[in-house]
Amino acid sequence: MRAAVLHEIGREKLEVLDDVEAVGFGPGKVRIRVRATGLCHSDLSAMNGVLPQPAPFVPGHEGAGEIVDVGDGVRHLKPGDRVLLCWLPACGSCPACRRGQTRLCLAGFMNAGTPNFRRPGGDVFGFAGTGTFAEEVVVDAGCAVPIPEDVPFDIAALIGCGVTTGLGAALNTADVAAGSSVAVIGCGGVGISVVQGARLKGAAEIVAVDPVASRRESALGFGATRAVAPEELADAKQRITGGEGFDYVFEVVGKSATARTAYETTRRGGTLVVVGAGALDDHLRLNMFELFFDEKRILPSLYGGGDVLRSYERAIALWRAGRVDLAGLITHRVPLTGINEALDQMRTGTALRTCIEI
Ligand SMILES: [Zn+2]
Ligand SMILES: [Zn+2]
């Protein structure tokens, strides 16, 4: 079958090959025919080495499709079921799961060193244990979450990562207060989902911050009250908050430099929410006086910071009721053979989300 492979970390282009086989099928596993997958910024971060990932590998972790086959012991799924892929499945029995913090379950990472695919030339890994830039994937049954009939594959794919991450940061982690002031730094698919979450919670001011003009324009359509370039943020802080800083600032880039700006843009006693996925060697510097004296809360948000399955259901309910616009996040569509075009659209910031139809 066909899949897009990155041969080594640091290369810019994927090669679409038709000699790839999804491996590992057996008890407790399912085989999925992928129908739609979104290109998430984390895929680029794995390709360029910011996020740890063995190579060669098939990127992609935000996907949806149909069950083709189920292994022994899998009772909640059958061939033909429509599912979205969860790249962070919860085991249900570890201390994190028992506490209700299912996104902190590490069970899904236990297979991280196991190849997901094979080619005549050797083993190929899947990003985050999935690898959805492929016609087929084999994953643990817990990674396949059934979706209702009315949810199209492209929408379901987005809920599998970007939408859940962004909405959850505003709804679960920050629990934005009505009437508050919010700034969102980084307005791709995840940042726009934060904007929509802040709007749902009744934030008074939502300032979208992004260097790309088309993204700023989009953010206004999704509920931002203003949109500014990064160099205009200090001025916006002055005008909107009288210089005090915003009640909530969301860092959706994953870099220490933007996190530092976000910290300085948060008011004393306000909340900085860290959503972006950054590198192991990129250190955020804070001094002990400011940390203590300014009492700013720093809240990291992993995969939306809530119960993942509940967050999916909530996103579907909000989408069905027309309270969030998910279709509008998909600004570009390409077939799998157009994957390098999709990567370019992500790098230049022209796309919020590119949907790869497989
Ligand atoms: Zn667990
Ligand atoms: Zn993602």
Short mmCIF file of C-alpha atoms and ligand atoms in Angstrom, two decimals:
data_model
loop_
_atom_site.label_atom_id
_atom_site.label_comp_id
_atom_site.label_asym_id
_atom_site.label_seq_id
_atom_site.Cartn_x
_atom_site.Cartn_y
_atom_site.Cartn_z
CA MET A 1 0.00 0.00 0.00
CA ARG A 2 0.93 3.61 -0.29
CA ALA A 3 2.47 5.79 2.39
CA ALA A 4 4.54 8.99 2.61
CA VAL A 5 7.94 8.28 4.20
CA LEU A 6 10.58 10.58 5.66
CA HIS A 7 13.90 8.82 5.10
CA GLU A 8 15.96 10.79 7.65
CA ILE A 9 15.34 13.44 10.30
CA GLY A 10 16.13 16.88 8.90
CA ARG A 11 14.98 16.21 5.33
CA GLU A 12 12.28 18.53 4.02
CA LYS A 13 10.45 16.24 1.64
CA LEU A 14 8.51 13.03 2.04
CA GLU A 15 8.60 10.30 -0.55
CA VAL A 16 5.28 8.68 -1.46
CA LEU A 17 6.00 4.97 -1.89
CA ASP A 18 3.72 2.09 -2.77
CA ASP A 19 5.78 -0.72 -1.26
CA VAL A 20 4.89 -0.07 2.38
CA GLU A 21 3.09 -2.58 4.59
CA ALA A 22 1.39 -1.84 7.93
CA VAL A 23 2.68 -4.39 10.44
CA GLY A 24 1.86 -5.60 13.94
CA PHE A 25 -1.72 -6.81 13.43
CA GLY A 26 -2.83 -9.33 16.06
CA PRO A 27 -4.76 -9.63 19.34
CA GLY A 28 -5.99 -6.28 20.64
CA LYS A 29 -5.11 -4.50 17.38
CA VAL A 30 -7.17 -3.06 14.54
CA ARG A 31 -6.36 -2.35 10.91
CA ILE A 32 -7.73 0.97 9.65
CA ARG A 33 -8.17 2.24 6.08
CA VAL A 34 -7.26 5.92 6.53
CA ARG A 35 -9.63 8.27 4.65
CA ALA A 36 -8.57 11.73 5.79
CA THR A 37 -5.65 13.10 7.74
CA GLY A 38 -4.72 16.61 8.75
CA LEU A 39 -1.21 17.99 8.66
CA CYS A 40 -0.45 19.17 12.19
CA HIS A 41 2.55 21.30 13.12
CA SER A 42 3.90 18.46 15.27
CA ASP A 43 4.45 16.43 12.08
CA LEU A 44 6.88 19.11 10.89
CA SER A 45 8.49 19.22 14.33
CA ALA A 46 9.11 15.47 14.19
CA MET A 47 10.55 15.79 10.68
CA ASN A 48 12.99 18.53 11.64
CA GLY A 49 14.05 16.91 14.91
CA VAL A 50 12.36 19.26 17.39
CA LEU A 51 10.24 16.37 18.67
CA PRO A 52 12.02 13.04 19.26
CA GLN A 53 11.12 10.43 16.65
CA PRO A 54 13.05 7.46 15.17
CA ALA A 55 13.44 7.38 11.36
CA PRO A 56 12.62 6.41 8.70
CA PHE A 57 9.04 7.16 9.59
CA VAL A 58 5.58 7.90 8.25
CA PRO A 59 4.36 11.23 9.73
CA GLY A 60 0.71 11.97 10.49
CA HIS A 61 -1.24 11.47 13.72
CA GLU A 62 -4.46 13.37 13.07
CA GLY A 63 -6.59 10.93 11.09
CA ALA A 64 -9.88 9.16 10.54
CA GLY A 65 -11.02 6.19 8.51
CA GLU A 66 -12.77 2.82 8.51
CA ILE A 67 -11.98 -0.38 10.38
CA VAL A 68 -10.88 -3.10 7.97
CA ASP A 69 -10.08 -5.88 10.41
CA VAL A 70 -10.09 -6.44 14.17
CA GLY A 71 -7.76 -8.71 16.14
CA ASP A 72 -8.78 -11.29 18.75
CA GLY A 73 -10.25 -9.82 21.89
CA VAL A 74 -11.45 -6.57 20.29
CA ARG A 75 -15.13 -6.34 21.13
CA HIS A 76 -16.12 -2.69 20.69
CA LEU A 77 -15.24 -2.45 16.99
CA LYS A 78 -16.05 -4.33 13.79
CA PRO A 79 -15.09 -4.02 10.12
CA GLY A 80 -16.82 -1.04 8.49
CA ASP A 81 -16.95 1.06 11.68
CA ARG A 82 -15.99 4.70 11.16
CA VAL A 83 -13.35 5.85 13.63
CA LEU A 84 -10.97 8.66 14.43
CA LEU A 85 -7.44 7.95 15.56
CA CYS A 86 -6.39 8.86 19.06
CA TRP A 87 -2.58 9.10 19.27
CA LEU A 88 -2.67 9.13 23.06
CA PRO A 89 -4.85 6.18 24.09
CA ALA A 90 -5.61 5.69 27.79
CA CYS A 91 -5.10 2.29 29.42
CA GLY A 92 -7.75 3.00 32.05
CA SER A 93 -5.82 1.35 34.87
CA CYS A 94 -2.57 3.25 35.53
CA PRO A 95 -2.37 5.86 38.33
CA ALA A 96 -2.86 8.77 35.85
CA CYS A 97 -5.96 7.16 34.32
CA ARG A 98 -7.40 6.32 37.74
CA ARG A 99 -6.99 9.96 38.72
CA GLY A 100 -8.96 10.99 35.62
CA GLN A 101 -5.88 12.49 33.89
CA THR A 102 -6.07 10.14 30.92
CA ARG A 103 -3.95 12.40 28.69
CA LEU A 104 -1.02 11.70 31.02
CA CYS A 105 -1.27 7.93 30.49
CA LEU A 106 2.02 6.64 29.12
CA ALA A 107 0.73 3.23 28.02
CA GLY A 108 0.56 4.32 24.37
CA PHE A 109 4.24 5.25 24.40
CA MET A 110 5.34 1.77 25.47
CA ASN A 111 5.32 0.72 21.80
CA ALA A 112 7.22 3.84 20.69
CA GLY A 113 10.31 1.85 19.69
CA THR A 114 8.30 -0.69 17.68
CA PRO A 115 8.09 -0.18 13.90
CA ASN A 116 4.57 0.31 12.53
CA PHE A 117 5.42 -0.36 8.87
CA ARG A 118 7.79 -2.41 6.75
CA ARG A 119 9.30 -1.93 3.30
CA PRO A 120 11.46 -4.34 1.32
CA GLY A 121 14.37 -2.20 2.53
CA GLY A 122 13.58 -2.50 6.23
CA ASP A 123 11.50 -1.22 9.15
CA VAL A 124 9.61 2.08 9.11
CA PHE A 125 8.19 3.79 12.20
CA GLY A 126 4.91 5.69 12.52
CA PHE A 127 4.84 9.14 14.12
CA ALA A 128 3.42 9.03 17.65
CA GLY A 129 2.72 5.33 17.15
CA THR A 130 0.26 6.05 14.32
CA GLY A 131 1.60 7.33 10.97
CA THR A 132 -1.58 8.40 9.20
CA PHE A 133 0.04 9.57 5.94
CA ALA A 134 -0.66 6.04 4.77
CA GLU A 135 -3.54 4.15 3.22
CA GLU A 136 -3.59 1.73 6.14
CA VAL A 137 -2.42 1.73 9.74
CA VAL A 138 -2.41 -0.95 12.43
CA VAL A 139 -2.92 0.42 15.94
CA ASP A 140 -4.07 -0.67 19.39
CA ALA A 141 -7.85 -0.94 19.50
CA GLY A 142 -7.82 1.84 22.11
CA CYS A 143 -6.51 4.25 19.45
CA ALA A 144 -9.65 3.75 17.33
CA VAL A 145 -12.57 5.81 18.60
CA PRO A 146 -15.96 5.32 16.90
CA ILE A 147 -17.52 8.47 15.42
CA PRO A 148 -21.20 9.16 14.68
CA GLU A 149 -22.50 8.77 11.10
CA ASP A 150 -22.95 12.51 10.58
CA VAL A 151 -19.31 13.42 11.27
CA PRO A 152 -17.30 13.50 8.01
CA PHE A 153 -13.82 11.98 8.03
CA ASP A 154 -12.07 15.32 7.48
CA ILE A 155 -13.79 16.88 10.52
CA ALA A 156 -13.17 13.76 12.63
CA ALA A 157 -9.47 13.88 11.73
CA LEU A 158 -9.17 17.45 13.05
CA ILE A 159 -10.87 16.44 16.29
CA GLY A 160 -8.19 13.75 16.63
CA CYS A 161 -5.57 16.40 17.43
CA GLY A 162 -5.70 20.12 16.60
CA VAL A 163 -9.27 20.92 17.58
CA THR A 164 -9.18 18.90 20.80
CA THR A 165 -5.84 20.49 21.73
CA GLY A 166 -6.96 24.07 21.07
CA LEU A 167 -10.52 23.94 22.40
CA GLY A 168 -9.37 22.00 25.45
CA ALA A 169 -6.68 24.56 26.29
CA ALA A 170 -9.39 27.24 26.59
CA LEU A 171 -12.21 25.09 28.04
CA ASN A 172 -10.36 22.62 30.29
CA THR A 173 -6.93 24.00 31.17
CA ALA A 174 -7.59 27.75 31.36
CA ASP A 175 -11.34 27.54 31.97
CA VAL A 176 -11.47 31.10 30.60
CA ALA A 177 -13.73 33.40 32.65
CA ALA A 178 -16.54 35.33 30.94
CA GLY A 179 -15.64 38.96 30.28
CA SER A 180 -11.88 38.34 30.46
CA SER A 181 -9.10 39.46 28.12
CA VAL A 182 -7.27 36.82 26.09
CA ALA A 183 -4.28 36.83 23.74
CA VAL A 184 -3.47 33.84 21.52
CA ILE A 185 0.07 33.72 20.14
CA GLY A 186 0.23 31.52 17.04
CA CYS A 187 -2.94 31.20 14.95
CA GLY A 188 -2.77 28.04 12.87
CA GLY A 189 -5.40 25.32 13.28
CA VAL A 190 -4.71 24.89 17.02
CA GLY A 191 -4.53 28.63 17.79
CA ILE A 192 -7.80 29.26 15.94
CA SER A 193 -9.37 26.48 18.02
CA VAL A 194 -8.18 28.31 21.15
CA VAL A 195 -9.80 31.49 19.79
CA GLN A 196 -13.08 29.60 19.29
CA GLY A 197 -12.87 28.13 22.79
CA ALA A 198 -12.27 31.56 24.34
CA ARG A 199 -15.25 32.93 22.42
CA LEU A 200 -17.45 30.05 23.67
CA LYS A 201 -16.45 30.91 27.24
CA GLY A 202 -17.47 34.54 26.75
CA ALA A 203 -14.09 36.29 26.73
CA ALA A 204 -14.56 40.01 26.11
CA GLU A 205 -11.34 40.63 24.18
CA ILE A 206 -9.58 37.96 22.13
CA VAL A 207 -6.40 39.20 20.47
CA ALA A 208 -4.97 36.90 17.80
CA VAL A 209 -1.21 37.26 17.28
CA ASP A 210 0.47 35.87 14.18
CA PRO A 211 3.13 37.08 11.70
CA VAL A 212 1.07 35.87 8.70
CA ALA A 213 -1.53 38.39 7.49
CA SER A 214 -3.92 35.75 6.10
CA ARG A 215 -3.99 33.97 9.46
CA ARG A 216 -4.75 37.22 11.26
CA GLU A 217 -7.58 37.78 8.80
CA SER A 218 -8.92 34.25 9.44
CA ALA A 219 -8.73 34.68 13.21
CA LEU A 220 -11.11 37.64 13.03
CA GLY A 221 -13.63 35.43 11.21
CA PHE A 222 -13.42 32.80 13.98
CA GLY A 223 -14.13 35.16 16.86
CA ALA A 224 -10.96 37.16 17.58
CA THR A 225 -11.85 40.76 18.39
CA ARG A 226 -8.49 42.02 17.10
CA ALA A 227 -5.59 40.54 15.22
CA VAL A 228 -2.03 41.87 15.38
CA ALA A 229 1.46 41.01 14.16
CA PRO A 230 3.94 39.96 16.92
CA GLU A 231 5.67 43.36 16.86
CA GLU A 232 2.30 45.05 17.55
CA LEU A 233 1.53 42.95 20.62
CA ALA A 234 3.13 45.27 23.18
CA ASP A 235 1.07 48.13 21.80
CA ALA A 236 -2.12 46.03 21.88
CA LYS A 237 -1.39 45.10 25.51
CA GLN A 238 -1.09 48.79 26.34
CA ARG A 239 -4.26 49.81 24.53
CA ILE A 240 -6.49 46.92 25.60
CA THR A 241 -5.33 46.28 29.18
CA GLY A 242 -3.87 49.67 30.08
CA GLY A 243 -0.46 48.02 30.19
CA GLU A 244 -1.42 45.58 32.94
CA GLY A 245 -1.40 42.52 30.69
CA PHE A 246 -4.01 40.00 29.59
CA ASP A 247 -5.95 37.74 31.93
CA TYR A 248 -4.97 34.75 29.77
CA VAL A 249 -2.21 34.35 27.21
CA PHE A 250 -1.96 31.16 25.15
CA GLU A 251 1.41 30.21 23.67
CA VAL A 252 0.63 28.06 20.63
CA VAL A 253 4.06 28.10 18.98
CA GLY A 254 6.25 25.89 21.17
CA LYS A 255 9.31 28.12 21.50
CA SER A 256 10.93 29.62 24.59
CA ALA A 257 11.10 33.06 22.95
CA THR A 258 7.33 33.23 22.37
CA ALA A 259 6.68 31.68 25.79
CA ARG A 260 8.79 34.45 27.35
CA THR A 261 6.82 37.08 25.42
CA ALA A 262 3.61 35.37 26.51
CA TYR A 263 4.76 35.47 30.14
CA GLU A 264 5.48 39.18 29.89
CA THR A 265 2.13 39.80 28.20
CA THR A 266 0.20 38.05 31.01
CA ARG A 267 -1.02 40.32 33.82
CA ARG A 268 0.17 39.78 37.37
CA GLY A 269 -1.96 36.98 38.77
CA GLY A 270 -3.04 36.05 35.25
CA THR A 271 -2.61 32.76 33.43
CA LEU A 272 -0.11 31.68 30.78
CA VAL A 273 -1.25 28.52 29.00
CA VAL A 274 1.48 26.60 27.17
CA VAL A 275 -0.03 24.72 24.22
CA GLY A 276 2.82 24.59 21.67
CA ALA A 277 5.00 21.46 21.51
CA GLY A 278 8.64 22.47 21.89
CA ALA A 279 12.11 20.99 21.98
CA LEU A 280 13.96 19.19 24.80
CA ASP A 281 16.86 21.67 24.65
CA ASP A 282 14.85 24.92 24.41
CA HIS A 283 14.74 26.40 27.92
CA LEU A 284 12.33 29.04 29.17
CA ARG A 285 14.09 31.50 31.50
CA LEU A 286 12.27 32.98 34.46
CA ASN A 287 13.83 34.60 37.46
CA MET A 288 12.85 33.49 40.92
CA PHE A 289 11.72 36.97 41.94
CA GLU A 290 9.22 37.46 39.13
CA LEU A 291 8.00 33.90 39.49
CA PHE A 292 7.17 34.51 43.13
CA PHE A 293 6.22 38.18 43.11
CA ASP A 294 4.00 38.36 40.03
CA GLU A 295 2.06 35.21 40.86
CA LYS A 296 1.42 34.40 37.22
CA ARG A 297 0.07 30.91 36.79
CA ILE A 298 1.82 28.81 34.16
CA LEU A 299 -0.46 26.02 32.98
CA PRO A 300 0.84 23.56 30.38
CA SER A 301 -1.93 21.94 28.33
CA LEU A 302 -1.28 18.53 26.77
CA TYR A 303 -3.83 17.36 24.20
CA GLY A 304 -6.40 19.79 25.58
CA GLY A 305 -5.75 18.99 29.20
CA GLY A 306 -8.92 16.98 29.83
CA ASP A 307 -10.39 13.54 29.40
CA VAL A 308 -9.62 12.95 25.74
CA LEU A 309 -12.71 10.90 24.86
CA ARG A 310 -15.00 13.36 26.60
CA SER A 311 -13.28 16.20 24.74
CA TYR A 312 -13.98 14.48 21.40
CA GLU A 313 -17.67 14.14 22.28
CA ARG A 314 -17.83 17.77 23.31
CA ALA A 315 -16.17 18.95 20.08
CA ILE A 316 -18.67 16.92 18.04
CA ALA A 317 -21.61 18.34 20.02
CA LEU A 318 -20.38 21.92 19.57
CA TRP A 319 -19.75 21.34 15.85
CA ARG A 320 -23.19 19.77 15.34
CA ALA A 321 -24.86 22.71 17.06
CA GLY A 322 -22.96 25.17 14.88
CA ARG A 323 -21.17 26.66 17.89
CA VAL A 324 -17.70 26.01 16.49
CA ASP A 325 -16.63 26.16 12.85
CA LEU A 326 -14.45 23.15 12.07
CA ALA A 327 -15.00 22.95 8.30
CA GLY A 328 -13.63 26.49 8.03
CA LEU A 329 -10.31 25.33 9.49
CA ILE A 330 -9.67 23.23 6.38
CA THR A 331 -8.29 25.80 3.97
CA HIS A 332 -6.55 23.36 1.59
CA ARG A 333 -7.07 19.81 0.35
CA VAL A 334 -4.61 17.55 -1.40
CA PRO A 335 -4.33 13.84 -2.26
CA LEU A 336 -1.48 11.86 -0.62
CA THR A 337 0.68 12.56 -3.67
CA GLY A 338 0.34 16.29 -2.86
CA ILE A 339 1.85 15.87 0.60
CA ASN A 340 4.96 17.98 -0.11
CA GLU A 341 2.74 20.80 -1.32
CA ALA A 342 0.86 20.51 1.99
CA LEU A 343 4.14 20.74 3.91
CA ASP A 344 5.02 23.94 2.04
CA GLN A 345 1.59 25.42 2.85
CA MET A 346 2.24 24.67 6.52
CA ARG A 347 5.77 26.14 6.45
CA THR A 348 4.71 29.39 4.80
CA GLY A 349 1.64 29.71 7.00
CA THR A 350 -0.79 29.92 4.09
CA ALA A 351 -2.89 27.03 5.46
CA LEU A 352 -4.76 26.75 8.73
CA ARG A 353 -5.16 23.04 8.11
CA THR A 354 -4.49 21.07 4.95
CA CYS A 355 -6.61 17.93 4.74
CA ILE A 356 -4.92 15.05 2.96
CA GLU A 357 -7.57 12.85 1.37
CA ILE A 358 -6.33 9.30 1.09
ZN ZN B 1 -3.32 4.77 31.80
ZN ZN B 2 -1.13 17.24 16.37
#
